[in-house]
Coordinates of C-alpha atoms in Angstrom, one line a residue:
Chain A
M100 CA 83.7 97.6 146.3
T101 CA 81.2 100.5 146.5
A102 CA 77.4 100.0 147.0
R103 CA 76.8 100.8 143.3
T104 CA 79.1 98.1 142.0
A105 CA 77.8 95.6 144.5
G106 CA 74.2 96.4 143.3
L107 CA 75.3 95.9 139.7
A108 CA 77.0 92.6 140.5
I109 CA 73.8 91.3 142.2
L110 CA 71.8 92.5 139.2
A111 CA 74.1 90.8 136.8
L112 CA 74.0 87.5 138.8
A113 CA 70.2 87.6 138.9
A114 CA 70.1 88.2 135.1
F115 CA 72.4 85.2 134.4
A116 CA 70.5 83.0 136.8
L117 CA 67.3 83.9 135.0
L118 CA 68.8 83.4 131.5
A119 CA 69.9 79.9 132.6
F120 CA 66.2 78.8 132.5
V121 CA 65.8 79.6 128.8
P122 CA 66.3 75.9 127.7
R123 CA 63.5 74.9 130.1
L124 CA 61.0 76.8 128.0
G125 CA 61.1 73.9 125.7
N126 CA 60.7 75.9 122.5
P127 CA 63.5 74.9 120.0
Y128 CA 63.2 78.0 118.0
Y129 CA 63.7 80.3 120.9
L130 CA 66.6 78.2 122.1
A131 CA 68.3 78.4 118.7
L132 CA 67.8 82.2 118.7
A133 CA 69.1 82.5 122.2
I134 CA 72.2 80.5 121.2
S135 CA 72.8 82.9 118.3
L136 CA 72.3 85.9 120.6
L137 CA 74.9 84.5 123.1
Q138 CA 77.3 83.6 120.3
Y139 CA 77.4 87.1 118.9
T140 CA 77.4 88.7 122.4
V141 CA 80.5 86.7 123.3
L142 CA 82.3 87.4 120.0
A143 CA 81.4 91.1 119.9
T144 CA 82.3 91.6 123.6
A145 CA 85.6 89.8 123.1
W146 CA 86.3 91.9 120.0
G147 CA 85.6 95.1 121.9
M148 CA 87.9 94.0 124.8
F149 CA 90.9 94.4 122.6
S150 CA 89.9 96.8 119.9
G151 CA 87.9 99.2 122.1
P152 CA 90.7 100.5 124.3
T153 CA 93.6 100.1 121.7
R154 CA 91.6 101.2 118.6
Y155 CA 93.3 98.5 116.6
V156 CA 90.8 97.1 114.1
S157 CA 90.9 93.3 114.0
L158 CA 89.3 91.6 111.0
A159 CA 90.2 88.1 112.1
T160 CA 87.3 87.1 114.4
T161 CA 86.4 84.2 112.0
A162 CA 90.0 82.9 112.0
F163 CA 89.8 82.2 115.7
F164 CA 86.2 81.0 115.7
G165 CA 87.1 78.6 112.9
V166 CA 90.2 77.3 114.7
G167 CA 88.0 76.4 117.6
A168 CA 85.3 74.8 115.4
Y169 CA 87.8 72.8 113.4
T170 CA 89.6 71.6 116.5
V171 CA 86.3 70.0 117.7
A172 CA 85.8 68.5 114.2
V173 CA 89.2 66.8 114.4
L174 CA 89.4 65.9 118.1
G175 CA 85.7 65.9 119.2
E176 CA 85.3 62.1 118.9
I177 CA 88.7 61.1 120.2
L178 CA 89.1 63.0 123.4
P179 CA 86.7 64.0 126.3
W180 CA 84.9 67.3 125.9
P181 CA 86.8 69.4 128.5
V182 CA 90.1 68.3 127.0
V183 CA 89.0 69.3 123.5
L184 CA 87.9 72.7 124.8
L185 CA 91.3 73.2 126.5
I186 CA 93.2 72.2 123.4
S187 CA 91.2 74.5 121.2
A188 CA 91.7 77.4 123.6
G189 CA 95.4 76.6 123.7
L190 CA 95.6 76.6 119.9
G191 CA 93.7 79.9 119.6
A192 CA 96.1 81.5 122.1
I193 CA 99.1 80.3 120.3
V194 CA 97.9 81.6 116.9
A195 CA 96.9 84.9 118.5
A196 CA 100.3 85.3 120.3
L197 CA 102.2 84.5 117.0
V198 CA 100.1 87.0 115.0
G199 CA 100.4 89.6 117.8
L200 CA 104.1 89.2 118.3
S201 CA 104.8 89.5 114.6
T202 CA 102.5 92.5 113.8
L203 CA 101.6 94.4 116.9
R204 CA 105.1 95.7 117.4
L205 CA 104.7 97.6 114.1
S206 CA 102.2 100.4 113.2
G207 CA 98.5 99.6 113.4
V208 CA 98.2 99.3 109.6
Y209 CA 100.2 96.1 109.5
F210 CA 97.9 94.5 112.0
V211 CA 94.8 95.4 110.0
I212 CA 96.3 94.0 106.8
F213 CA 97.5 90.8 108.5
T214 CA 94.2 90.2 110.2
F215 CA 92.3 90.9 107.0
G216 CA 94.1 88.0 105.4
L217 CA 94.5 85.7 108.4
T218 CA 91.2 83.9 108.0
E219 CA 91.9 83.1 104.3
L220 CA 95.5 82.1 105.2
I221 CA 94.4 79.6 108.0
R222 CA 91.7 78.3 105.7
Q223 CA 94.2 77.6 103.0
L224 CA 96.6 75.9 105.4
V225 CA 93.7 73.7 106.8
V226 CA 92.7 72.7 103.2
W227 CA 96.3 72.0 102.3
F228 CA 96.8 69.9 105.3
E229 CA 93.5 68.0 104.9
V230 CA 94.1 67.3 101.2
N231 CA 97.7 66.3 101.5
K232 CA 98.1 64.7 104.9
S233 CA 94.9 63.5 106.3
R234 CA 93.3 63.0 102.8
V235 CA 89.8 64.1 103.9
L236 CA 88.1 67.4 103.2
G237 CA 85.1 68.0 105.5
R238 CA 84.4 66.1 108.6
Y239 CA 81.4 64.9 110.5
V240 CA 81.0 66.1 114.1
F241 CA 79.6 63.3 116.3
V242 CA 79.7 64.5 119.9
N243 CA 77.1 63.9 122.6
I244 CA 76.1 67.5 123.2
T245 CA 72.6 68.8 123.1
Q246 CA 71.4 72.3 122.1
A247 CA 70.7 73.1 125.8
D248 CA 74.3 72.1 126.6
I249 CA 75.6 74.5 124.0
Y250 CA 73.4 77.2 125.4
W251 CA 74.6 76.7 129.0
Q252 CA 78.3 76.6 127.9
L253 CA 77.9 79.8 126.0
L254 CA 76.1 81.4 128.9
A255 CA 79.0 80.5 131.2
L256 CA 81.5 81.8 128.6
T257 CA 79.5 85.1 128.4
A258 CA 79.6 85.4 132.2
A259 CA 83.4 84.7 132.1
V260 CA 84.0 87.3 129.4
F261 CA 82.2 90.0 131.4
L262 CA 84.0 89.1 134.6
L263 CA 87.4 89.0 132.8
G264 CA 86.7 92.3 131.0
W265 CA 85.7 93.9 134.3
L266 CA 88.9 92.7 136.0
I267 CA 91.1 93.7 133.2
A268 CA 89.7 97.2 133.1
R269 CA 90.6 97.6 136.8
S270 CA 94.1 96.2 136.4
R271 CA 97.4 97.7 135.4
L272 CA 97.0 96.1 132.0
G273 CA 93.6 97.8 131.4
F274 CA 95.1 101.2 132.3
A275 CA 98.1 100.6 130.0
L276 CA 95.8 99.8 127.1
R277 CA 93.8 102.9 127.6
V278 CA 97.0 105.0 127.5
I279 CA 98.1 103.2 124.3
G280 CA 94.7 104.0 122.8
E281 CA 95.1 107.7 123.6
D282 CA 98.7 107.9 122.3
E283 CA 101.1 105.1 121.8
T284 CA 104.2 107.2 121.8
V285 CA 103.2 108.7 125.2
A286 CA 102.6 105.2 126.5
K287 CA 106.1 104.1 125.5
H288 CA 107.6 107.1 127.1
C289 CA 105.7 106.4 130.3
G290 CA 107.6 103.1 130.5
I291 CA 104.7 100.9 129.5
D292 CA 105.7 97.7 127.7
T293 CA 103.2 98.4 124.8
T294 CA 104.0 95.2 122.9
F295 CA 103.4 93.0 125.9
A296 CA 100.1 94.8 126.8
K297 CA 98.8 94.6 123.2
V298 CA 99.8 91.0 122.6
A299 CA 98.5 89.9 126.0
L300 CA 95.0 91.4 125.5
F301 CA 94.8 90.2 121.9
T302 CA 95.6 86.7 123.0
I303 CA 92.9 86.8 125.7
S304 CA 90.3 88.1 123.3
A305 CA 91.2 85.6 120.6
T306 CA 91.1 82.7 123.1
V307 CA 87.5 83.6 124.0
M308 CA 86.6 83.7 120.3
T309 CA 88.2 80.3 119.8
L310 CA 86.3 78.8 122.7
A311 CA 83.1 80.2 121.2
G312 CA 83.9 78.5 118.0
A313 CA 84.6 75.2 119.7
I314 CA 81.3 75.4 121.7
M315 CA 79.3 76.2 118.6
A316 CA 80.9 73.4 116.5
P317 CA 78.4 70.6 117.6
R318 CA 75.6 72.7 116.1
W319 CA 76.7 71.6 112.6
T320 CA 76.9 67.9 112.0
Y321 CA 79.2 68.4 109.1
I322 CA 82.1 70.9 109.0
E323 CA 84.4 71.9 106.1
P324 CA 86.8 74.8 105.9
S325 CA 84.4 77.0 104.0
I326 CA 81.8 76.6 106.8
A327 CA 84.1 77.0 109.7
F328 CA 86.0 80.0 108.2
N329 CA 83.1 82.0 106.9
S330 CA 84.3 85.6 106.8
M331 CA 80.8 86.9 107.3
I332 CA 81.2 86.3 111.0
S333 CA 84.1 88.7 111.3
F334 CA 82.0 91.3 109.5
Q335 CA 78.9 90.9 111.5
V336 CA 80.8 90.9 114.8
L337 CA 82.5 94.1 113.8
I338 CA 79.2 95.8 112.9
M339 CA 77.7 94.7 116.2
A340 CA 80.6 96.0 118.3
L341 CA 80.7 99.3 116.5
L342 CA 76.9 99.8 116.8
G343 CA 77.0 99.1 120.5
G344 CA 80.2 101.0 121.1
A345 CA 83.4 99.2 121.7
H346 CA 84.9 101.7 124.2
R347 CA 82.7 100.2 127.0
L348 CA 82.7 96.6 128.1
W349 CA 78.9 96.5 128.0
G350 CA 78.7 98.4 124.7
P351 CA 78.9 95.5 122.2
V352 CA 75.9 93.8 123.7
L353 CA 73.8 96.7 122.8
G354 CA 74.7 96.1 119.2
A355 CA 74.8 92.3 119.2
V356 CA 71.2 91.8 120.4
P357 CA 69.3 94.0 118.0
L358 CA 71.5 93.1 115.0
T359 CA 71.4 89.4 115.6
L360 CA 67.6 89.7 115.5
L361 CA 67.7 91.9 112.5
F362 CA 70.1 89.7 110.5
E363 CA 67.9 86.7 111.4
L364 CA 65.0 88.4 109.8
L365 CA 66.9 89.8 106.8
S366 CA 68.7 86.6 105.9
A367 CA 65.4 84.8 105.8
R368 CA 63.5 87.5 103.9
F369 CA 66.1 88.8 101.5
P370 CA 68.7 86.0 100.9
N371 CA 70.0 87.5 97.7
T372 CA 70.5 91.1 98.7
F373 CA 71.5 90.4 102.3
T374 CA 75.1 91.4 101.7
I375 CA 74.2 94.7 100.2
I376 CA 71.8 95.5 103.1
L377 CA 74.5 94.5 105.6
G378 CA 77.1 96.8 103.9
C379 CA 74.6 99.7 104.0
I380 CA 73.8 99.2 107.7
F381 CA 77.5 99.1 108.4
L382 CA 78.1 102.4 106.5
L383 CA 75.3 104.1 108.3
I384 CA 76.8 103.1 111.7
V385 CA 80.2 104.3 110.7
Y386 CA 78.9 107.7 109.6
L387 CA 76.1 108.4 112.0
L388 CA 77.2 106.6 115.2
P389 CA 81.0 106.8 115.4
R390 CA 80.9 106.1 119.2
G391 CA 78.0 103.6 119.0
V392 CA 74.9 103.4 121.1
A393 CA 77.0 103.4 124.3
G394 CA 78.5 106.8 123.3
L395 CA 75.1 108.1 122.4
L396 CA 73.6 107.1 125.8
E397 CA 76.6 108.7 127.6
K398 CA 76.0 111.9 125.7
L399 CA 72.3 111.9 126.6
A400 CA 73.0 111.1 130.2
A401 CA 75.7 113.7 130.6
T402 CA 74.8 116.9 132.5
P403 CA 75.9 120.2 130.9
G404 CA 78.9 120.3 133.2
D405 CA 79.9 116.8 132.2
K406 CA 79.6 117.7 128.5
A407 CA 82.3 120.4 128.9
T408 CA 84.7 117.8 130.5
Q409 CA 83.8 115.3 127.8
R410 CA 84.7 117.8 125.1
V411 CA 88.1 118.4 126.8
A412 CA 88.6 114.6 127.1
A413 CA 87.8 114.1 123.5
Chain B
M130 CA 113.2 76.7 86.0
T131 CA 113.1 79.4 83.3
N132 CA 109.4 78.8 82.9
A133 CA 108.7 79.2 86.6
I134 CA 110.8 82.4 86.7
L135 CA 109.0 83.8 83.6
T136 CA 105.6 82.9 85.0
G137 CA 106.6 84.5 88.3
L138 CA 107.8 87.7 86.6
M139 CA 104.5 88.0 84.7
L140 CA 102.5 87.3 87.8
G141 CA 104.7 89.9 89.6
G142 CA 104.1 92.4 86.9
M143 CA 100.4 91.9 87.4
Y144 CA 100.6 92.4 91.2
A145 CA 102.6 95.6 90.6
L146 CA 100.0 96.8 88.3
V147 CA 97.2 95.9 90.7
A148 CA 99.0 97.6 93.6
M149 CA 99.9 100.8 91.7
G150 CA 96.5 102.4 92.2
L151 CA 96.4 101.5 95.9
T152 CA 99.8 103.0 96.6
L153 CA 98.5 106.3 95.2
Q154 CA 95.2 106.1 97.2
Y155 CA 96.9 105.1 100.4
G156 CA 100.2 107.1 100.0
V157 CA 98.7 110.4 98.9
A158 CA 95.0 110.5 99.8
R159 CA 95.7 108.5 103.1
I160 CA 92.7 106.2 102.4
M161 CA 93.3 102.6 103.2
N162 CA 90.8 101.3 100.7
L163 CA 89.7 97.8 101.7
S164 CA 87.2 97.7 98.8
Y165 CA 90.0 98.1 96.3
G166 CA 89.8 94.5 94.9
E167 CA 86.0 95.0 94.5
F168 CA 86.7 97.8 92.0
L169 CA 89.0 95.6 90.2
I170 CA 86.4 92.8 89.8
A171 CA 83.8 95.3 88.8
A172 CA 86.0 96.5 86.0
A173 CA 86.7 92.9 85.0
F174 CA 82.9 92.3 84.8
A175 CA 82.5 95.4 82.7
S176 CA 85.2 94.2 80.3
H177 CA 83.6 90.8 80.2
W178 CA 80.2 92.3 79.4
L179 CA 81.7 94.6 76.7
F180 CA 83.5 91.7 75.0
T181 CA 80.9 89.0 75.1
G182 CA 77.9 91.2 74.7
W183 CA 79.2 93.8 72.2
A184 CA 82.3 92.2 70.9
I185 CA 84.4 95.2 72.0
S186 CA 88.0 94.3 72.5
P187 CA 89.4 94.8 76.0
F188 CA 91.9 97.3 74.6
V189 CA 89.0 99.5 73.5
G190 CA 87.3 98.6 76.7
L191 CA 90.2 100.2 78.6
V192 CA 89.3 103.5 76.9
L193 CA 85.7 103.2 78.0
V194 CA 86.1 101.8 81.5
V195 CA 89.1 103.7 82.8
P196 CA 87.6 107.3 82.5
L197 CA 84.3 106.0 83.9
A198 CA 86.2 104.5 86.9
F199 CA 88.0 107.9 87.4
G200 CA 84.7 109.7 87.6
L201 CA 83.1 107.2 89.9
N202 CA 86.0 107.2 92.3
Y203 CA 86.1 111.0 92.3
A204 CA 82.5 111.0 93.3
I205 CA 83.1 108.3 96.0
Y206 CA 85.9 110.4 97.5
K207 CA 83.8 113.6 97.4
V208 CA 80.6 112.1 98.8
L209 CA 81.7 109.2 101.0
L210 CA 85.2 110.0 102.1
T211 CA 85.4 113.8 102.4
P212 CA 83.1 113.7 105.6
L213 CA 85.6 111.3 107.2
V214 CA 88.5 113.5 106.2
R215 CA 86.8 116.5 107.8
R216 CA 85.8 114.6 110.9
A217 CA 89.2 113.0 111.6
P218 CA 91.3 114.9 114.2
N219 CA 94.5 113.2 113.0
R220 CA 96.0 110.8 110.4
D221 CA 95.5 107.7 112.5
A222 CA 91.8 108.4 113.1
L223 CA 91.3 108.9 109.4
E224 CA 93.0 105.6 108.7
V225 CA 90.7 103.8 111.1
D226 CA 87.6 105.5 109.8
S227 CA 88.6 104.9 106.1
I228 CA 89.2 101.2 106.9
L229 CA 85.8 100.9 108.4
A230 CA 84.0 102.8 105.7
T231 CA 85.6 101.0 102.8
F232 CA 85.2 97.7 104.5
G233 CA 81.4 98.4 104.5
L234 CA 81.7 99.5 100.9
T235 CA 83.3 96.1 100.1
F236 CA 80.2 94.3 101.1
V237 CA 77.9 96.7 99.2
I238 CA 79.8 96.3 95.9
Q239 CA 80.3 92.6 96.4
G240 CA 76.6 92.1 97.3
A241 CA 75.6 94.0 94.2
M242 CA 77.8 91.9 91.9
L243 CA 76.6 88.7 93.5
A244 CA 73.0 89.8 92.9
M245 CA 73.8 90.6 89.3
F246 CA 76.2 87.8 88.2
G247 CA 75.8 85.1 90.9
G248 CA 78.7 83.2 92.5
A249 CA 79.9 81.5 89.3
Y250 CA 83.4 82.0 87.7
Y251 CA 83.7 84.0 84.6
S252 CA 86.2 84.2 81.8
Y253 CA 86.4 84.9 78.1
S254 CA 88.8 84.0 75.4
F255 CA 90.9 86.9 74.1
L256 CA 94.3 86.6 72.4
A257 CA 94.4 83.1 73.8
F258 CA 97.2 81.7 71.6
P259 CA 100.7 80.8 72.5
V260 CA 103.7 82.9 71.4
Q261 CA 107.5 82.4 71.7
F262 CA 109.1 84.7 74.2
L263 CA 112.7 84.4 75.4
G264 CA 112.7 80.8 74.3
E265 CA 109.6 79.9 76.3
T266 CA 106.0 79.5 75.2
V267 CA 103.7 82.0 76.9
A268 CA 100.1 83.1 76.3
A269 CA 99.7 86.2 74.1
N270 CA 97.2 87.8 76.3
R271 CA 99.5 87.7 79.3
L272 CA 102.3 89.2 77.3
A273 CA 100.0 92.0 76.0
A274 CA 98.9 92.7 79.5
L275 CA 102.5 92.9 80.7
G276 CA 103.3 95.3 77.9
I277 CA 100.5 97.7 78.8
T278 CA 101.4 97.4 82.5
I279 CA 104.9 98.6 81.7
L280 CA 103.6 101.4 79.6
L281 CA 101.2 102.5 82.3
G282 CA 103.8 102.3 85.0
L283 CA 106.3 104.2 83.0
S284 CA 103.9 107.0 82.1
L285 CA 102.7 107.3 85.7
Y286 CA 106.3 107.4 87.0
L287 CA 107.1 110.2 84.4
A288 CA 104.0 112.1 85.3
L289 CA 104.8 112.0 89.0
T290 CA 108.4 113.0 88.6
R291 CA 108.5 115.3 85.6
T292 CA 105.3 117.4 85.8
R293 CA 104.3 120.2 88.1
A294 CA 101.0 118.4 89.1
G295 CA 103.0 115.2 89.8
T296 CA 105.4 117.2 92.1
A297 CA 102.4 118.6 93.9
V298 CA 101.0 115.1 94.5
R299 CA 104.3 113.9 95.8
A300 CA 104.4 116.9 98.1
V301 CA 101.0 116.0 99.6
A302 CA 102.2 112.5 100.1
V303 CA 105.2 113.6 102.1
D304 CA 103.5 116.2 104.3
P305 CA 99.9 117.4 103.6
F306 CA 100.2 120.2 106.1
A307 CA 103.4 121.7 104.6
A308 CA 102.0 121.2 101.1
Q309 CA 99.2 123.6 102.0
L310 CA 101.7 126.3 102.9
V311 CA 103.1 126.3 99.4
A312 CA 99.7 126.9 97.9
I313 CA 98.8 123.3 96.9
N314 CA 95.1 122.6 97.1
V315 CA 95.4 119.5 99.3
P316 CA 91.7 118.3 99.3
Q317 CA 91.6 118.7 95.5
A318 CA 94.9 116.9 95.0
S319 CA 93.8 114.1 97.3
A320 CA 90.5 113.7 95.5
I321 CA 92.1 113.6 92.1
T322 CA 94.8 111.2 93.3
F323 CA 92.2 108.9 94.8
A324 CA 90.3 108.9 91.5
L325 CA 93.5 108.3 89.6
G326 CA 94.1 105.3 91.8
G327 CA 90.6 104.1 91.0
A328 CA 91.3 104.5 87.3
L329 CA 94.4 102.4 87.6
V330 CA 92.7 99.6 89.4
A331 CA 90.0 99.6 86.7
A332 CA 92.8 99.3 84.1
A333 CA 94.2 96.4 86.1
G334 CA 90.8 94.8 86.2
V335 CA 90.3 94.9 82.5
L336 CA 93.8 93.5 81.8
V337 CA 93.5 90.8 84.4
S338 CA 90.1 89.7 83.0
T339 CA 91.7 88.8 79.7
F340 CA 93.7 85.9 81.2
L341 CA 92.3 85.1 84.6
T342 CA 89.0 83.6 85.7
F343 CA 87.2 85.7 88.3
S344 CA 84.0 85.7 90.3
A345 CA 82.0 88.2 92.3
S346 CA 83.7 87.2 95.5
S347 CA 87.3 87.1 94.4
G348 CA 88.0 90.8 95.1
V349 CA 89.3 90.2 98.6
V350 CA 92.3 88.3 97.3
F351 CA 93.3 91.2 95.1
T352 CA 92.8 93.7 97.9
M353 CA 95.0 91.6 100.1
K354 CA 97.8 91.2 97.6
A355 CA 97.7 94.9 96.7
L356 CA 97.9 95.8 100.4
I357 CA 100.8 93.5 100.9
V358 CA 102.7 94.8 97.9
V359 CA 102.1 98.5 98.8
V360 CA 103.2 98.0 102.4
M361 CA 106.1 95.8 101.5
G362 CA 107.4 98.2 98.9
G363 CA 107.1 101.3 101.1
V364 CA 103.8 103.2 101.1
G365 CA 103.5 105.6 98.1
N366 CA 106.6 104.4 96.4
M367 CA 106.3 103.4 92.7
M368 CA 109.7 101.6 92.6
G369 CA 108.9 99.7 95.8
C370 CA 105.6 98.7 94.3
L371 CA 107.3 97.2 91.2
V372 CA 110.0 95.4 93.2
A373 CA 107.6 94.1 95.9
G374 CA 105.2 93.0 93.2
L375 CA 107.8 91.1 91.3
A376 CA 109.2 89.5 94.5
L377 CA 105.7 88.4 95.4
G378 CA 105.0 86.9 92.0
L379 CA 108.4 85.2 91.8
S380 CA 108.1 83.6 95.2
E381 CA 104.6 82.5 94.5
A382 CA 105.5 80.9 91.2
L383 CA 108.5 79.1 92.6
V384 CA 106.6 77.7 95.6
A385 CA 103.7 76.7 93.3
S386 CA 105.9 74.7 90.9
Y387 CA 108.3 73.2 93.4
V388 CA 106.5 72.9 96.7
D389 CA 102.7 73.0 96.5
P390 CA 100.2 75.3 94.6
G391 CA 98.0 75.3 97.7
L392 CA 100.4 77.3 99.8
T393 CA 100.7 80.5 97.8
L394 CA 99.0 82.7 100.4
A395 CA 101.2 81.3 103.1
V396 CA 104.2 82.4 101.0
N397 CA 102.7 85.9 100.6
F398 CA 102.4 86.3 104.3
A399 CA 105.7 84.8 105.1
L400 CA 107.4 87.2 102.7
F401 CA 105.4 90.2 104.0
L402 CA 106.4 89.4 107.6
A403 CA 110.0 88.8 106.7
V404 CA 110.3 92.2 105.0
L405 CA 108.6 94.0 107.8
L406 CA 110.6 92.5 110.5
V407 CA 113.8 93.6 108.8
K408 CA 112.5 96.9 107.4
P409 CA 109.4 98.1 109.1
A410 CA 108.9 101.0 106.7
G411 CA 109.0 98.7 103.7
L412 CA 111.8 98.1 101.1
F413 CA 111.9 101.6 99.8
G414 CA 110.1 103.4 102.6
R415 CA 111.6 106.2 104.7
A416 CA 112.3 105.2 108.3
T417 CA 110.5 108.1 109.9
R418 CA 106.8 108.1 109.5

């Protein structure tokens, strides 16, 4: 570990320690806002962990988030909290591995199409099961968890995501994924097990999203499939990760923080035209910032010599 | 049983019609259009408005809406998608960019329709009387839609295989680079094909609105089904589009009447995966891509 990474690690630790005091401020509005910020930071960072290096566009964030939330709705009252979290993480991992194994071996398009419909598919299956087997549609969530607890759990998950992302980027798996992102055929010829690498990372990223959904579930007192599987979340997370820049671990945060605040403002001010504004913001980002804020910062920070190498690398 | 099969075939015909435009847009212009279903719903609303507001029959509505959609989609390709085509270093990059751009477009169009029409379901009564067909009773509007679908599909097939312009379009689909070497204006051909795909989806929207209830947010389902049909049949292949559409419709109708109507989407995905695991290039696709 060089002096620079050690410095960064201490800085990050200090930041997380400071953030842990937010619930002590005693202002419920700020706490709610901080929870939203953390939720989207976790989701966008997890999205970027898989889609950044591989360049596979996943549209299924909501599917995993919803699986987590619904697991809590079903099991939250019956089992102790850590067990519920474990089960939801396990379910998310199983779903992700199944989706990954069946679509990630094929070309990237199949993955996009499948993830595009996955949320709707899982929602339909949940509705079918609830209507035919358990005979209830919509459940109350009665668990003994305060807003501050949600915040701390999300903060811990955020720290875990960054640590995990940092470790993966330095591992053989991270290297393999970057090669796949550059050229999958080359990766295969280098002897990289591309399917394993992609499925493994997709599963890790989806498990994090599922956990985020499970942790967030107690925020609603009542959950039904259309609340848990609201596809708007997939869309917002995608915008955030793209604005920040998904090719860097710290990129998505740069998008998640300003956009969460902006969406908060817009959804309160313009509830009827919110979707149009969202779509326009998204289009602007795709056209004007293809590499996100992170890419822009790197371009600005680069010295002329670096710029030449960047061009070669691009 | 005959009823379920007949329902399935009619449903399948509709899916084939809906997917026809997308197979042109994705197979030739290389744009994976995630806002495809939104265009279908927009055309359905236009037809609804013409019929309830002006008493214009959807068949006349086709003549009004389809050319308009052609122009609109041509403009969208020129303004919105050409910069992406220019920017993309290769086909994969264009695919990712077009997915993102049209995904954003989805929300713009859907938001606009929500603001205009709200979230309610719309339908209108057109040719809604039963007729006897092959010994079964079916709705006349569905039968009429099926007839027009067959007409559209046949003329498109003939245009692609029998005319010079159609041959050029197929050449672009096979290899855009080599097509340029034989003096085909690839950007122009792509723009026109994309617009043609948009015109077809508008036709599908008008026809679908005669027998199906729709809402501002039901576009996603159509996009998904169209994507599944296109990929299942083999990208850019008309015949594959028809076969995959019929297969999808049939399986859906059979599961809906014998297992549970709530599981249609699960059937779609199961069929999609089953085909891809056996033939990754689709039913009629070439193995090398």
